Amino acid sequence: HLKTMEESPGGPSQKKVVAVVGGGLVGALNACFFAKRGFDVELFETREDIRQAKIVRGRSINLALSHRGRQALKHVGMEEKIVSQGIPMHARMIHSLNGKQSPIPYGKKGQYILSVDRANLNKELLTAAETYPNTKLNFDRKLQDWSAETGLMTFVRSDGSEEQVEADLIVGCDGAFSAIRKQFLRRSRFNYSQTYIPHGYMELTMPPINGEFAMKPNYLHIWPRNTFMMIALPNLDKTFTCTLFMPFEEFEKITTGDEVIEFFQKYFPDAIPLIGVDALKRDYFRLPAQAMVSVKCSPYHIGSKCVLMGDAAHAVVPFYGQGMNAGFEDCIVFDEIMEQFNEDFTQYELQTMRAHVNSKWFLFRKHIDNLLHFLMPKTIIPLYTMVTFTRTRYHEAVARWHWQDRVINRGLLFSATGALLGGSFLLIKNPPDINKLLVPAEKMWSRLVALRTS
C-alpha cells in the first residue's frame, strides 16, 4: 500500500519517491499526476529529451484525442492548451473507389474527436511535468534491472556509466515492449500474451494545395478497401498524415515506384494528385512497413512496489483510436483510486475494441442505433459513443453493447417477420384480380411489339 506520510509530533515526514519509467505520453502525464499529489517524482527515459532532439525517433501516427483522454488532461490543467493545438474531426469521411465522399458522424451534433500531433503532445506534457518543483526528468537512462522487493533500479547511460535509484513505487509506462514487465514474467501466476496482426502500417504525407488543406480538414478521412485501408488525419500545418494499413505480404509485392503508382491508381486514385506522384514513389520506400502488436497481461501490479500503465499493460491496435485515451485514463483511474482509498492502490483492467466501417450492415445499424439513441438516449447508447464520448468502463461498454445488440437485432427480426406476416395476411384476405393485372401487361406487350416492328 502506498500512503503519503503526514507531519507527526516526532518530526518531519519523508516524502515517498515515485519512479516513472518511460517518458512517453502516459509516463509524462503520470509524472504530472503524482507530482500534483505531492510525491517526489523521478522520470526516466531511454531516449534523449525530444524537446531538444533534432530528429524525433519512434512512432508518429497521428492521435485521436477523445473524452477519456481529455478528462485526464483536464485533471492536471492541460486540456485547454492541448485542445487549442488540435483539429476537431466531427465525422469519418469515407472515400469510395469512384471518388465519392460520404460522411459518417461520430456522435450527436457538436461531438467530435481531436487530431493531435504525438510529438508536440509529448513535449507539452514533459514541460508540464517539469514545472512541478518535486519532479526531476532524467533522459538517456536505459533500465537494466530492478528489484520488486527493494525498489532498487539500475540505469545505464549511453556512455556506459551506471546509476542506481531506489523508489517506493515504480510505475512502468515504457510501452508495449516494457523492460519493467520483464520482472513480471519471472513470477508465477502472471498471465501474458502478445499478438501481432498480419497488417503493417506506413505513413505518407499529403501536402497543402495553395497554402490550404488538400481535403476538408474537419474529418478523419478513410479509404476502406476490405483487407486494407488508408486513413488521413489533419495537421495544424495544413498537411494530412496518411497511414496505409495493409497485410505485410501486400506491402512486399510492391518493389518499384511504378508499381506504387499502379497500386494507388487501382485502389486510391483520388489520393494520387493530392499526395503527388513523385512523393508517393519516394516516400513509400523511405521506411519499411511497421508492425502492430496487442498486449494483454494480468495482474498489472506486483504488491505495493510496481504497477504497469498504458501500453506496458494493454497495448492495442489503433483502429478504435483508444491506445492513448486508455493510457491517459489509467492515470486518472489510479488517481481516483488513491483519492478513494487514502492513496492506496489496486489493479484495474481494460479491454481492446475494434470497428469496421466498410460494411453496409454496419452503416445500416449505425443509422438504427443513432435513431434509437435519439429516441431513448438513456436506454440505447451506441458503442462508439460510450467509448469515445463517455468514461463508461470498457468492460461495461462492451457488456452493454452486447445486450443492446441482441435487443435491436431481435427487434429488427420481429419487425421484419411482422411485416412479412402482415403482408401475407393482406394478400390472402384481399387477393389481387389476375385479370386486371393481365390487361395492363398485355397492353404493354402490344406496345413493345409495335415499337419493335416499327
Coordinates of C-alpha atoms in Angstrom, one line a residue:
H1 CA 0.0 0.0 0.0
L2 CA 1.3 3.4 -1.0
K3 CA 0.5 6.2 1.6
T4 CA 1.7 9.7 2.0
M5 CA 3.2 10.2 5.5
E6 CA 1.8 13.2 7.3
E7 CA 3.7 15.5 9.6
S8 CA 3.9 13.9 13.1
P9 CA 5.0 15.1 16.5
G10 CA 8.1 13.0 16.2
G11 CA 9.5 15.1 13.3
P12 CA 9.1 16.0 9.7
S13 CA 7.8 13.3 7.3
Q14 CA 9.7 11.8 4.5
K15 CA 8.0 12.1 1.1
K16 CA 7.5 8.9 -0.9
V17 CA 9.5 8.6 -4.1
V18 CA 7.7 7.6 -7.3
A19 CA 9.8 6.5 -10.2
V20 CA 8.1 6.7 -13.6
V21 CA 9.9 4.6 -16.1
G22 CA 9.2 5.8 -19.6
G23 CA 8.9 9.5 -20.8
G24 CA 6.3 9.0 -23.5
L25 CA 2.7 10.2 -23.3
V26 CA 1.5 8.1 -20.4
G27 CA 4.7 8.5 -18.4
A28 CA 4.8 12.2 -18.8
L29 CA 1.2 12.6 -17.8
N30 CA 1.6 10.2 -14.9
A31 CA 4.5 12.4 -13.6
C32 CA 2.1 15.3 -13.5
F33 CA -0.5 13.3 -11.6
F34 CA 1.9 12.1 -8.9
A35 CA 3.7 15.4 -8.6
K36 CA 0.4 17.2 -8.1
R37 CA -0.3 14.8 -5.2
G38 CA 2.9 15.9 -3.5
F39 CA 5.1 12.8 -4.2
D40 CA 8.8 13.2 -5.2
V41 CA 8.8 12.1 -8.8
E42 CA 11.7 10.8 -10.8
L43 CA 11.0 10.2 -14.5
F44 CA 13.4 8.0 -16.5
E45 CA 13.5 7.9 -20.3
T46 CA 15.8 5.8 -22.6
R47 CA 15.9 8.4 -25.4
E48 CA 17.3 11.9 -25.3
D49 CA 14.9 14.8 -24.5
I50 CA 12.7 15.1 -27.5
R51 CA 12.3 18.8 -26.9
Q52 CA 16.0 19.2 -27.8
A53 CA 16.4 16.4 -30.3
K54 CA 16.9 17.3 -34.0
I55 CA 15.2 14.1 -35.1
V56 CA 12.4 12.6 -33.0
R57 CA 12.6 8.8 -33.3
G58 CA 9.6 6.5 -32.7
R59 CA 6.0 6.2 -33.8
S60 CA 4.4 9.2 -35.4
I61 CA 0.9 8.0 -36.1
N62 CA -1.4 11.0 -35.5
L63 CA -3.5 10.6 -32.5
A64 CA -7.3 11.0 -32.0
L65 CA -7.9 12.5 -28.6
S66 CA -11.4 11.8 -27.2
H67 CA -13.3 12.3 -23.9
R68 CA -11.3 9.9 -21.7
G69 CA -8.0 11.5 -22.6
R70 CA -9.4 15.0 -22.3
Q71 CA -10.7 14.3 -18.8
A72 CA -7.2 13.1 -17.7
L73 CA -5.6 16.2 -19.2
K74 CA -8.2 18.4 -17.6
H75 CA -7.3 17.0 -14.2
V76 CA -3.8 18.4 -14.4
G77 CA -4.8 21.6 -16.1
M78 CA -3.7 20.7 -19.6
E79 CA -6.9 20.2 -21.5
E80 CA -7.4 23.7 -22.9
K81 CA -3.9 24.0 -24.1
I82 CA -3.9 20.7 -25.9
V83 CA -7.3 21.2 -27.4
S84 CA -6.2 24.5 -28.8
Q85 CA -3.4 22.7 -30.6
G86 CA -5.7 20.1 -32.1
I87 CA -8.1 19.9 -35.1
P88 CA -11.7 18.9 -34.4
M89 CA -12.9 15.9 -36.5
H90 CA -16.7 15.7 -36.5
A91 CA -17.1 12.7 -38.7
R92 CA -15.5 10.0 -40.7
M93 CA -15.3 10.8 -44.4
I94 CA -15.5 7.6 -46.5
H95 CA -13.8 7.7 -49.9
S96 CA -15.2 5.2 -52.4
L97 CA -13.3 3.8 -55.4
N98 CA -15.0 6.2 -57.7
G99 CA -14.0 9.2 -55.6
K100 CA -17.4 9.8 -53.9
Q101 CA -17.1 11.0 -50.4
S102 CA -19.7 10.2 -47.7
P103 CA -19.6 11.5 -44.1
I104 CA -20.5 9.3 -41.1
P105 CA -20.9 11.5 -38.0
Y106 CA -19.2 10.2 -34.8
G107 CA -22.0 11.1 -32.5
K108 CA -24.5 13.8 -31.8
K109 CA -24.2 17.3 -33.3
G110 CA -21.3 19.0 -31.6
Q111 CA -19.5 15.9 -30.6
Y112 CA -16.0 15.4 -32.1
I113 CA -12.6 13.9 -31.6
L114 CA -9.4 15.8 -32.0
S115 CA -6.5 15.2 -34.3
V116 CA -3.3 15.9 -32.2
D117 CA 0.4 15.7 -33.1
R118 CA 2.1 12.9 -31.0
A119 CA 5.5 14.6 -30.7
N120 CA 4.0 18.0 -29.8
L121 CA 1.7 16.5 -27.2
N122 CA 4.7 14.6 -25.6
K123 CA 6.7 17.8 -25.5
E124 CA 3.9 19.7 -23.8
L125 CA 3.4 17.0 -21.2
L126 CA 7.1 16.8 -20.4
T127 CA 7.2 20.6 -20.0
A128 CA 4.2 20.5 -17.7
A129 CA 5.7 17.8 -15.5
E130 CA 8.9 19.8 -15.2
T131 CA 7.0 22.8 -13.8
Y132 CA 6.5 20.9 -10.6
P133 CA 9.4 21.5 -8.2
N134 CA 9.1 18.0 -6.9
T135 CA 9.7 16.4 -10.3
K136 CA 13.0 15.5 -12.0
L137 CA 13.3 14.4 -15.6
N138 CA 16.1 12.0 -16.4
F139 CA 16.9 11.3 -20.0
D140 CA 19.4 8.9 -21.6
R141 CA 18.6 6.3 -18.9
K142 CA 18.1 2.8 -20.0
L143 CA 16.7 0.4 -17.4
Q144 CA 19.0 -2.5 -16.9
D145 CA 17.4 -4.2 -13.9
W146 CA 15.2 -3.6 -10.9
S147 CA 14.0 -5.3 -7.7
A148 CA 10.4 -5.8 -6.8
E149 CA 11.4 -6.4 -3.2
T150 CA 13.5 -3.3 -2.6
G151 CA 12.5 -0.9 -5.4
L152 CA 16.2 -0.6 -6.4
M153 CA 16.7 0.2 -10.1
T154 CA 19.8 0.2 -12.2
F155 CA 20.0 2.5 -15.2
V156 CA 22.7 2.7 -17.9
R157 CA 23.6 5.8 -19.9
S158 CA 24.8 5.8 -23.5
D159 CA 28.4 6.4 -22.3
G160 CA 28.3 3.1 -20.3
S161 CA 28.0 4.6 -16.8
E162 CA 25.5 3.2 -14.4
E163 CA 23.2 4.9 -11.9
Q164 CA 21.2 3.3 -9.1
V165 CA 17.9 4.7 -7.8
E166 CA 15.6 3.5 -5.1
A167 CA 11.9 4.2 -5.2
D168 CA 8.8 3.5 -3.0
L169 CA 6.7 2.9 -6.1
I170 CA 7.8 2.1 -9.7
V171 CA 5.3 3.0 -12.4
G172 CA 6.0 1.1 -15.7
C173 CA 5.0 3.3 -18.6
D174 CA 7.7 2.1 -21.0
G175 CA 5.5 0.8 -23.8
A176 CA 4.5 -2.5 -25.4
F177 CA 8.0 -3.9 -25.1
S178 CA 8.3 -2.9 -21.5
A179 CA 11.5 -3.5 -19.6
I180 CA 9.7 -3.2 -16.3
R181 CA 7.3 -6.0 -17.4
K182 CA 10.2 -8.5 -17.7
Q183 CA 10.2 -8.8 -13.9
F184 CA 6.5 -9.7 -14.0
L185 CA 7.3 -12.5 -16.5
R186 CA 9.6 -14.2 -14.0
R187 CA 6.8 -14.5 -11.4
S188 CA 4.2 -17.2 -11.1
R189 CA 0.5 -16.6 -11.8
F190 CA 1.2 -13.8 -14.2
N191 CA -0.7 -14.1 -17.4
Y192 CA 0.7 -12.5 -20.5
S193 CA 0.1 -12.6 -24.2
Q194 CA 1.2 -10.6 -27.2
T195 CA -0.3 -10.9 -30.7
Y196 CA 0.9 -9.4 -34.0
I197 CA -1.8 -8.8 -36.5
P198 CA -0.9 -9.6 -40.2
H199 CA -1.1 -5.9 -41.1
G200 CA 1.6 -3.3 -41.0
Y201 CA 1.4 0.4 -41.4
M202 CA 3.2 3.0 -43.5
E203 CA 2.9 6.8 -43.2
L204 CA 2.7 9.2 -46.2
T205 CA 2.2 13.0 -46.2
M206 CA -0.4 14.9 -48.1
P207 CA 0.9 18.5 -48.6
P208 CA -1.2 21.7 -48.7
I209 CA -2.5 23.0 -52.0
N210 CA -2.0 26.7 -52.4
G211 CA -1.5 27.0 -48.7
E212 CA -4.7 25.3 -47.8
F213 CA -5.8 21.8 -46.8
A214 CA -6.0 19.4 -49.8
M215 CA -9.2 17.9 -48.4
K216 CA -11.9 19.0 -45.9
P217 CA -10.0 19.3 -42.6
N218 CA -12.6 18.5 -40.0
Y219 CA -12.9 14.9 -40.9
L220 CA -11.0 11.6 -40.3
H221 CA -10.7 10.5 -44.0
I222 CA -10.9 6.8 -44.6
W223 CA -10.4 4.7 -47.8
P224 CA -11.8 1.3 -46.7
R225 CA -10.8 -1.5 -49.1
N226 CA -11.8 -4.7 -47.4
T227 CA -8.5 -6.3 -46.4
F228 CA -6.7 -3.0 -46.2
M229 CA -7.4 0.7 -45.8
M230 CA -5.8 4.2 -45.7
I231 CA -6.7 6.9 -43.3
A232 CA -5.7 10.6 -43.2
L233 CA -5.7 13.0 -40.2
P234 CA -5.3 16.8 -40.5
N235 CA -2.3 18.7 -39.0
L236 CA -2.0 22.3 -38.0
D237 CA 0.5 23.0 -40.8
K238 CA -2.3 22.2 -43.3
T239 CA -0.9 18.8 -44.2
F240 CA -2.6 15.4 -43.8
T241 CA -0.8 12.5 -42.3
C242 CA -1.9 9.5 -44.3
T243 CA -1.5 6.0 -42.9
L244 CA -1.7 2.9 -45.1
F245 CA -2.7 -0.3 -43.2
M246 CA -2.2 -3.4 -45.3
P247 CA -1.0 -7.1 -44.9
F248 CA 2.7 -7.3 -45.0
E249 CA 2.6 -9.7 -47.9
E250 CA 0.8 -6.9 -49.9
F251 CA 3.5 -4.4 -49.0
E252 CA 6.2 -6.8 -50.1
K253 CA 4.7 -7.3 -53.5
I254 CA 5.4 -3.6 -54.4
T255 CA 9.0 -3.2 -55.2
T256 CA 9.3 -0.3 -57.7
G257 CA 7.9 3.3 -57.9
D258 CA 5.8 2.4 -60.9
E259 CA 4.2 -0.4 -59.0
V260 CA 3.3 2.0 -56.2
I261 CA 1.5 4.3 -58.7
E262 CA -0.2 1.3 -60.3
F263 CA -1.4 0.2 -56.9
F264 CA -2.7 3.6 -55.9
Q265 CA -4.4 4.0 -59.3
K266 CA -6.3 0.8 -58.6
Y267 CA -7.3 1.4 -55.0
F268 CA -6.8 5.1 -54.1
P269 CA -7.0 7.0 -57.4
D270 CA -8.3 10.2 -55.8
A271 CA -5.3 10.4 -53.5
I272 CA -2.6 10.4 -56.2
P273 CA -2.9 14.0 -57.3
L274 CA -3.2 15.1 -53.6
I275 CA -0.1 13.3 -52.4
G276 CA 1.9 13.6 -55.6
V277 CA 3.3 11.0 -57.9
D278 CA 7.0 11.8 -57.1
A279 CA 6.3 11.9 -53.3
L280 CA 4.5 8.5 -53.5
K281 CA 7.4 6.9 -55.3
R282 CA 9.9 8.3 -52.9
D283 CA 8.1 8.1 -49.5
Y284 CA 6.7 4.5 -50.0
F285 CA 10.3 3.2 -49.8
R286 CA 11.6 5.7 -47.2
L287 CA 10.8 3.3 -44.3
P288 CA 9.6 -0.3 -44.3
A289 CA 6.1 -1.1 -43.1
Q290 CA 5.9 -1.2 -39.3
A291 CA 4.3 -3.9 -37.2
M292 CA 1.4 -3.6 -34.8
V293 CA 1.1 -5.6 -31.7
S294 CA -1.6 -6.1 -29.0
V295 CA -0.6 -7.0 -25.4
K296 CA -2.7 -8.4 -22.6
C297 CA -1.5 -9.2 -19.1
S298 CA -2.8 -9.7 -15.6
P299 CA -2.3 -8.6 -12.9
Y300 CA -1.0 -5.1 -13.5
H301 CA 1.0 -4.8 -10.3
I302 CA 3.5 -6.5 -8.1
G303 CA 2.5 -6.0 -4.5
S304 CA 2.8 -2.4 -3.5
K305 CA 6.1 -1.8 -5.4
C306 CA 5.2 -1.6 -9.0
V307 CA 2.3 -1.0 -11.4
L308 CA 2.1 -1.1 -15.2
M309 CA 0.2 1.5 -17.1
G310 CA -0.5 2.3 -20.8
D311 CA 0.9 0.1 -23.5
A312 CA 3.0 -1.8 -21.0
A313 CA -0.2 -3.1 -19.5
H314 CA -2.6 -3.2 -22.5
A315 CA -1.2 -2.3 -25.9
V316 CA -3.9 -2.2 -28.6
V317 CA -4.0 -1.8 -32.3
P318 CA -5.0 1.7 -33.4
F319 CA -8.3 1.1 -35.3
Y320 CA -10.6 2.2 -32.5
G321 CA -8.4 5.2 -31.5
Q322 CA -8.2 4.2 -27.9
G323 CA -4.5 3.5 -27.2
M324 CA -3.6 6.9 -25.9
N325 CA -7.0 7.6 -24.4
A326 CA -7.0 4.3 -22.5
G327 CA -3.4 5.0 -21.3
F328 CA -4.4 8.5 -20.1
E329 CA -7.5 7.1 -18.4
D330 CA -5.1 4.7 -16.5
C331 CA -3.6 7.9 -14.9
I332 CA -6.9 9.3 -13.8
V333 CA -8.3 6.0 -12.6
F334 CA -5.2 5.3 -10.5
D335 CA -5.5 8.9 -9.1
E336 CA -9.3 8.4 -8.3
I337 CA -8.5 5.1 -6.5
M338 CA -5.8 6.8 -4.4
E339 CA -8.3 9.5 -3.5
Q340 CA -11.0 7.0 -2.6
F341 CA -8.7 4.7 -0.5
N342 CA -6.5 7.3 1.1
E343 CA -3.7 6.8 -1.6
D344 CA -4.0 3.1 -1.6
F345 CA -3.9 1.3 -4.9
T346 CA -5.1 -1.9 -6.6
Q347 CA -5.4 -3.3 -10.1
Y348 CA -7.8 -2.2 -12.8
E349 CA -8.4 -3.7 -16.3
L350 CA -9.2 -2.5 -19.8
Q351 CA -10.2 -4.4 -22.9
T352 CA -9.4 -3.9 -26.6
M353 CA -12.0 -3.0 -29.2
R354 CA -12.1 -2.5 -32.9
A355 CA -14.7 -1.5 -35.5
H356 CA -15.1 -1.7 -39.3
V357 CA -16.7 0.9 -41.5
N358 CA -16.6 -0.8 -44.9
S359 CA -19.9 -2.7 -44.4
K360 CA -23.5 -1.9 -45.5
W361 CA -24.8 -3.7 -42.4
F362 CA -22.5 -1.6 -40.2
L363 CA -23.9 1.6 -41.8
F364 CA -27.5 0.4 -41.6
R365 CA -27.0 -0.5 -37.9
K366 CA -25.3 2.8 -37.2
H367 CA -28.4 4.7 -38.5
I368 CA -30.7 2.5 -36.5
D369 CA -28.5 2.9 -33.3
N370 CA -28.4 6.7 -33.7
L371 CA -32.2 6.9 -34.2
L372 CA -32.9 4.7 -31.2
H373 CA -30.3 6.8 -29.2
F374 CA -32.2 9.9 -30.2
L375 CA -35.5 8.4 -29.1
M376 CA -34.2 6.7 -26.0
P377 CA -30.9 8.5 -25.0
K378 CA -30.6 6.8 -21.7
T379 CA -31.5 3.3 -22.8
I380 CA -29.7 2.8 -26.2
I381 CA -26.2 4.3 -26.4
P382 CA -24.0 3.3 -29.4
L383 CA -20.8 1.6 -28.6
Y384 CA -18.6 4.3 -30.2
T385 CA -20.4 6.9 -28.2
M386 CA -19.8 5.0 -24.9
V387 CA -16.1 4.5 -25.8
T388 CA -15.3 7.9 -27.2
F389 CA -17.6 10.4 -25.6
T390 CA -18.1 9.0 -22.1
R391 CA -15.9 7.4 -19.4
T392 CA -18.0 4.3 -19.2
R393 CA -15.7 1.4 -18.2
Y394 CA -14.6 -0.5 -21.2
H395 CA -15.9 -3.9 -20.0
E396 CA -19.2 -2.3 -19.1
A397 CA -19.4 -0.6 -22.5
V398 CA -18.8 -4.0 -24.2
A399 CA -21.4 -5.8 -22.0
R400 CA -24.0 -3.1 -22.6
W401 CA -23.2 -3.1 -26.3
H402 CA -23.8 -6.9 -26.5
W403 CA -27.1 -6.5 -24.7
Q404 CA -28.2 -3.7 -26.9
D405 CA -27.1 -5.6 -30.0
R406 CA -29.3 -8.6 -29.0
V407 CA -32.3 -6.4 -28.3
I408 CA -32.0 -4.4 -31.5
N409 CA -31.4 -7.5 -33.7
R410 CA -34.4 -9.3 -32.2
G411 CA -36.5 -6.2 -32.7
L412 CA -35.4 -6.0 -36.3
L413 CA -36.2 -9.7 -36.8
F414 CA -39.6 -9.4 -35.2
S415 CA -40.4 -6.3 -37.3
A416 CA -39.4 -8.0 -40.5
T417 CA -41.3 -11.1 -39.5
G418 CA -44.4 -9.0 -38.6
A419 CA -44.2 -7.1 -41.9
L420 CA -44.0 -10.4 -43.8
L421 CA -46.9 -12.0 -42.0
G422 CA -48.9 -8.8 -42.2
G423 CA -48.3 -8.6 -46.0
S424 CA -49.2 -12.2 -46.4
F425 CA -52.4 -11.8 -44.4
L426 CA -53.5 -8.9 -46.6
L427 CA -52.8 -10.8 -49.8
I428 CA -54.8 -13.8 -48.5
K429 CA -57.6 -11.5 -47.3
N430 CA -57.6 -9.4 -50.5
P431 CA -56.2 -11.5 -53.3
P432 CA -55.4 -9.4 -56.4
D433 CA -57.6 -9.6 -59.5
I434 CA -55.4 -11.5 -62.0
N435 CA -57.5 -10.4 -65.0
K436 CA -56.9 -6.7 -64.1
L437 CA -53.2 -7.3 -63.8
L438 CA -53.1 -9.1 -67.1
V439 CA -54.8 -6.3 -69.1
P440 CA -52.1 -3.7 -68.5
A441 CA -49.4 -6.4 -69.0
E442 CA -51.0 -7.3 -72.4
K443 CA -51.2 -3.7 -73.4
M444 CA -47.6 -3.1 -72.5
W445 CA -46.5 -6.2 -74.5
S446 CA -48.5 -5.0 -77.5
R447 CA -46.8 -1.6 -77.4
L448 CA -43.4 -3.3 -77.2
V449 CA -44.2 -5.5 -80.2
A450 CA -45.4 -2.4 -82.2
L451 CA -42.3 -0.5 -81.4
R452 CA -40.0 -3.4 -82.4
T453 CA -41.8 -3.9 -85.8
S454 CA -41.7 -0.2 -86.5

